[in-house]
Tab-separated table of C-alpha atoms in Angstrom:
chain	number	residue	atom	x	y	z
A	1	UNK	CA	100.886	147.352	9.010
A	2	UNK	CA	102.236	149.453	6.251
A	3	UNK	CA	101.218	147.099	3.238
A	4	UNK	CA	104.790	146.995	2.310
A	5	UNK	CA	106.277	143.614	2.470
A	6	UNK	CA	110.032	142.856	2.593
A	7	UNK	CA	111.794	139.406	2.360
A	8	UNK	CA	113.858	138.097	4.072
A	9	UNK	CA	113.312	139.470	7.355
A	10	UNK	CA	116.650	137.850	8.605
A	11	UNK	CA	119.715	136.768	6.281
A	12	UNK	CA	123.201	135.594	7.833
A	13	UNK	CA	125.769	135.243	5.242
A	14	UNK	CA	129.435	135.323	4.765
A	15	UNK	CA	132.143	138.151	3.344
A	16	UNK	CA	132.542	138.040	-0.246
A	17	UNK	CA	128.962	136.570	-0.589
A	18	UNK	CA	126.053	137.867	-2.609
A	19	UNK	CA	122.302	138.553	-1.457
A	20	UNK	CA	118.915	139.790	-2.706
A	21	UNK	CA	116.697	141.642	-0.601
A	22	UNK	CA	112.862	141.848	-2.357
A	23	UNK	CA	110.253	144.331	-1.364
A	24	UNK	CA	106.741	144.516	-2.724
A	25	UNK	CA	105.239	148.179	-2.427
A	26	UNK	CA	101.857	149.058	-0.974
A	27	UNK	CA	99.125	148.482	-3.789
A	28	UNK	CA	99.180	150.745	-6.674
A	29	UNK	CA	102.278	152.745	-5.086
A	30	UNK	CA	104.639	153.372	-7.955
A	31	UNK	CA	107.538	154.709	-6.022
A	32	UNK	CA	110.039	152.559	-4.190
A	33	UNK	CA	113.060	153.474	-2.077
A	34	UNK	CA	115.636	151.586	-0.416
A	35	UNK	CA	117.292	152.770	2.997
A	36	UNK	CA	120.177	151.456	5.050
A	37	UNK	CA	120.203	151.729	8.861
A	38	UNK	CA	123.522	150.792	10.386
A	39	UNK	CA	124.525	151.406	14.010
A	40	UNK	CA	126.985	154.085	13.351
A	41	UNK	CA	125.535	155.500	10.239
A	42	UNK	CA	121.598	155.971	11.108
A	43	UNK	CA	119.427	155.665	8.582
A	44	UNK	CA	120.926	156.342	4.786
A	45	UNK	CA	118.786	156.930	1.703
A	46	UNK	CA	120.301	154.388	-0.963
A	47	UNK	CA	117.982	154.889	-4.137
A	48	UNK	CA	114.683	155.762	-5.408
A	49	UNK	CA	112.569	153.754	-8.275
A	50	UNK	CA	109.575	155.233	-10.076
A	51	UNK	CA	107.456	153.029	-11.856
A	52	UNK	CA	110.617	150.828	-13.457
A	53	UNK	CA	113.138	153.859	-13.393
A	54	UNK	CA	115.817	154.982	-11.377
A	55	UNK	CA	115.176	158.540	-10.313
A	56	UNK	CA	117.131	159.350	-7.533
A	57	UNK	CA	120.342	158.030	-5.918
A	58	UNK	CA	121.932	158.233	-2.827
A	59	UNK	CA	124.964	156.932	-0.960
A	60	UNK	CA	124.639	153.779	-2.673
A	61	UNK	CA	128.155	151.628	-2.883
A	62	UNK	CA	128.901	150.324	-6.322
A	63	UNK	CA	128.990	146.983	-5.059
A	64	UNK	CA	124.902	147.473	-4.614
A	65	UNK	CA	122.252	147.482	-7.110
A	66	UNK	CA	118.720	147.592	-7.153
A	67	UNK	CA	115.790	147.415	-9.935
A	68	UNK	CA	112.313	147.678	-10.063
A	69	UNK	CA	110.234	145.113	-12.018
A	70	UNK	CA	107.209	145.537	-14.473
A	71	UNK	CA	105.041	144.441	-11.590
A	72	UNK	CA	106.592	147.262	-9.498
A	73	UNK	CA	108.305	144.930	-6.984
A	74	UNK	CA	112.051	145.787	-6.168
A	75	UNK	CA	114.905	144.085	-5.567
A	76	UNK	CA	118.370	145.357	-3.851
A	77	UNK	CA	121.193	142.993	-4.771
A	78	UNK	CA	124.281	142.984	-2.519
A	79	UNK	CA	127.536	141.701	-3.707
A	80	UNK	CA	131.311	141.101	-2.470
A	81	UNK	CA	129.531	141.511	1.063
A	82	UNK	CA	131.730	143.032	3.908
A	83	UNK	CA	131.357	143.020	7.676
A	84	UNK	CA	130.469	146.476	7.419
A	85	UNK	CA	127.532	145.987	5.022
A	86	UNK	CA	125.664	144.476	8.332
A	87	UNK	CA	122.583	146.447	8.701
A	88	UNK	CA	118.804	146.806	8.518
A	89	UNK	CA	117.593	147.277	4.877
A	90	UNK	CA	114.225	148.914	4.656
A	91	UNK	CA	111.821	149.733	1.621
A	92	UNK	CA	109.371	151.959	1.532
A	93	UNK	CA	106.720	153.275	-1.075
A	94	UNK	CA	104.708	155.771	-2.019
A	95	UNK	CA	102.301	156.725	-4.877
A	96	UNK	CA	99.297	158.785	-6.219
A	97	UNK	CA	96.755	159.440	-3.599
A	98	UNK	CA	99.028	159.509	-0.671
A	99	UNK	CA	100.427	162.772	0.809
A	100	UNK	CA	103.495	164.343	-0.706
A	101	UNK	CA	106.390	162.887	0.950
A	102	UNK	CA	104.303	160.174	3.063
A	103	UNK	CA	106.329	157.112	2.578
A	104	UNK	CA	105.313	153.770	3.739
A	105	UNK	CA	107.995	151.761	5.050
A	106	UNK	CA	108.265	147.946	5.490
A	107	UNK	CA	109.776	146.113	8.529
A	108	UNK	CA	113.053	145.719	7.132
A	109	UNK	CA	115.710	143.075	6.245
A	110	UNK	CA	118.206	142.562	8.685
A	111	UNK	CA	121.472	141.263	7.146
A	112	UNK	CA	124.448	139.920	9.235
A	113	UNK	CA	127.728	139.289	7.399
A	114	UNK	CA	130.176	137.212	9.366
B	1	UNK	CA	119.992	171.457	1.074
B	2	UNK	CA	118.350	172.427	3.733
B	3	UNK	CA	119.806	170.426	6.969
B	4	UNK	CA	117.998	169.699	10.013
B	5	UNK	CA	119.069	170.149	13.956
B	6	UNK	CA	117.696	168.101	16.782
B	7	UNK	CA	118.336	167.395	20.073
B	8	UNK	CA	119.736	163.802	20.734
B	9	UNK	CA	117.444	163.177	23.458
B	10	UNK	CA	114.486	164.151	25.688
B	11	UNK	CA	112.520	162.869	28.341
B	12	UNK	CA	108.535	163.417	28.953
B	13	UNK	CA	106.392	162.159	31.734
B	14	UNK	CA	103.432	160.149	30.530
B	15	UNK	CA	100.390	162.115	30.062
B	16	UNK	CA	102.275	165.362	29.522
B	17	UNK	CA	102.848	166.998	26.180
B	18	UNK	CA	106.228	166.050	24.590
B	19	UNK	CA	107.374	169.224	22.526
B	20	UNK	CA	110.252	168.020	19.959
B	21	UNK	CA	112.031	171.095	18.646
B	22	UNK	CA	113.898	171.298	15.180
B	23	UNK	CA	115.959	174.040	13.519
B	24	UNK	CA	115.839	174.281	9.727
B	25	UNK	CA	117.304	177.559	9.227
B	26	UNK	CA	118.859	177.035	5.633
B	27	UNK	CA	115.120	175.796	4.651
B	28	UNK	CA	114.043	177.325	1.324
B	29	UNK	CA	110.704	178.772	0.566
B	30	UNK	CA	108.851	175.539	-1.101
B	31	UNK	CA	110.643	172.660	1.166
B	32	UNK	CA	108.331	171.006	3.419
B	33	UNK	CA	109.102	169.893	6.907
B	34	UNK	CA	108.325	166.146	7.426
B	35	UNK	CA	108.181	164.514	10.998
B	36	UNK	CA	108.726	160.675	11.239
B	37	UNK	CA	109.286	158.237	14.320
B	38	UNK	CA	111.025	155.052	14.241
B	39	UNK	CA	110.032	152.553	17.255
B	40	UNK	CA	113.041	150.349	18.290
B	41	UNK	CA	114.082	148.738	15.071
B	42	UNK	CA	110.658	149.305	13.143
B	43	UNK	CA	110.102	150.974	9.885
B	44	UNK	CA	109.823	154.593	10.351
B	45	UNK	CA	106.433	155.938	10.334
B	46	UNK	CA	105.148	158.859	9.131
B	47	UNK	CA	103.731	161.500	11.535
B	48	UNK	CA	102.859	164.793	9.950
B	49	UNK	CA	104.301	167.460	7.344
B	50	UNK	CA	103.915	171.258	7.184
B	51	UNK	CA	104.927	174.001	4.681
B	52	UNK	CA	104.305	177.182	6.635
B	53	UNK	CA	100.993	176.717	8.468
B	54	UNK	CA	100.662	175.038	11.722
B	55	UNK	CA	99.130	171.314	11.197
B	56	UNK	CA	97.218	168.982	13.379
B	57	UNK	CA	96.122	165.453	12.899
B	58	UNK	CA	95.112	162.198	14.976
B	59	UNK	CA	98.707	161.797	16.256
B	60	UNK	CA	100.371	165.348	16.603
B	61	UNK	CA	100.605	168.910	16.058
B	62	UNK	CA	103.319	170.902	13.987
B	63	UNK	CA	104.132	174.177	14.798
B	64	UNK	CA	106.162	176.189	12.230
B	65	UNK	CA	107.730	179.585	12.914
B	66	UNK	CA	106.862	182.247	10.968
B	67	UNK	CA	110.218	182.658	9.499
B	68	UNK	CA	110.419	178.762	9.060
B	69	UNK	CA	113.304	178.444	10.507
B	70	UNK	CA	112.303	176.044	13.208
B	71	UNK	CA	109.506	173.940	14.283
B	72	UNK	CA	108.134	172.139	17.148
B	73	UNK	CA	106.612	168.600	17.071
B	74	UNK	CA	104.038	168.372	19.715
B	75	UNK	CA	102.622	165.000	21.174
B	76	UNK	CA	99.685	166.308	23.338
B	77	UNK	CA	99.478	163.485	25.613
B	78	UNK	CA	102.473	161.205	25.557
B	79	UNK	CA	102.059	157.677	26.150
B	80	UNK	CA	104.719	155.029	26.886
B	81	UNK	CA	104.184	153.673	23.342
B	82	UNK	CA	105.308	157.019	21.950
B	83	UNK	CA	109.062	156.058	23.013
B	84	UNK	CA	110.748	156.321	20.051
B	85	UNK	CA	113.174	158.172	17.754
B	86	UNK	CA	111.705	161.288	16.113
B	87	UNK	CA	113.184	162.570	12.912
B	88	UNK	CA	112.532	166.013	11.451
B	89	UNK	CA	113.188	165.774	7.855
B	90	UNK	CA	113.277	168.404	4.965
B	91	UNK	CA	112.938	166.833	1.638
B	92	UNK	CA	115.598	167.192	-1.000
B	93	UNK	CA	115.838	166.606	-4.739
B	94	UNK	CA	117.943	164.192	-5.973
B	95	UNK	CA	118.745	163.809	-9.644
B	96	UNK	CA	115.074	163.437	-11.132
B	97	UNK	CA	113.783	162.384	-7.694
B	98	UNK	CA	113.673	163.348	-4.111
B	99	UNK	CA	114.611	162.052	-0.821
B	100	UNK	CA	114.009	161.942	2.695
B	101	UNK	CA	117.443	162.311	4.663
B	102	UNK	CA	117.279	160.915	8.219
B	103	UNK	CA	119.432	162.512	10.513
B	104	UNK	CA	120.337	161.085	13.905
B	105	UNK	CA	116.620	162.076	15.282
B	106	UNK	CA	115.612	162.751	18.701
B	107	UNK	CA	115.382	159.755	20.898
B	108	UNK	CA	112.129	160.499	23.112
B	109	UNK	CA	111.642	158.494	26.269
B	110	UNK	CA	108.424	158.690	28.028
B	111	UNK	CA	108.579	157.599	31.727
B	112	UNK	CA	105.736	156.434	33.873
């Protein structure tokens, strides 16, 4: 158990819809990262937050947005969903006291867009 | 940004050492090499990291060449549970933060 909690574990929705994925980082971790893993693209970095502020942005679509709240949990919002958005979405956290570059990943949220 | 190159797949017999190579010829002097693995569709798991010296922990050993252009992850006594995709990563700075860009990795199959 990494200590990172992601909900929901599975989600099935239709094209054009909007969903929110939630991540609770390990206790005390200030950084949260979001990754997308699809069959053809591998594990893609989307975005990083540190203590509520966006720090790094990867290949995140404009239809996607994220935020980190004062209690440090994070949400990834996916809108105008397309079939190609079907993927595993992972959240990871890191913080003070952990090795530089050591990320702790949750078990992921599997999104299926029909 | 340094990129890494890994073989797409490898096999290893159970109980033998698994040696997973990685090329990172464009790595800069202050960039670390990280190794993660992902078992089936679980979240990736950190294994080890290093800068220039060889490193060892309870999971694996990391051997980095003197010129730092390549490294090898060694699982000394592979078990069936070590079957996974192994990722060699060089951390990159992005905006005011950083990211670990996972490539395709090496799919390691440990056989009985």
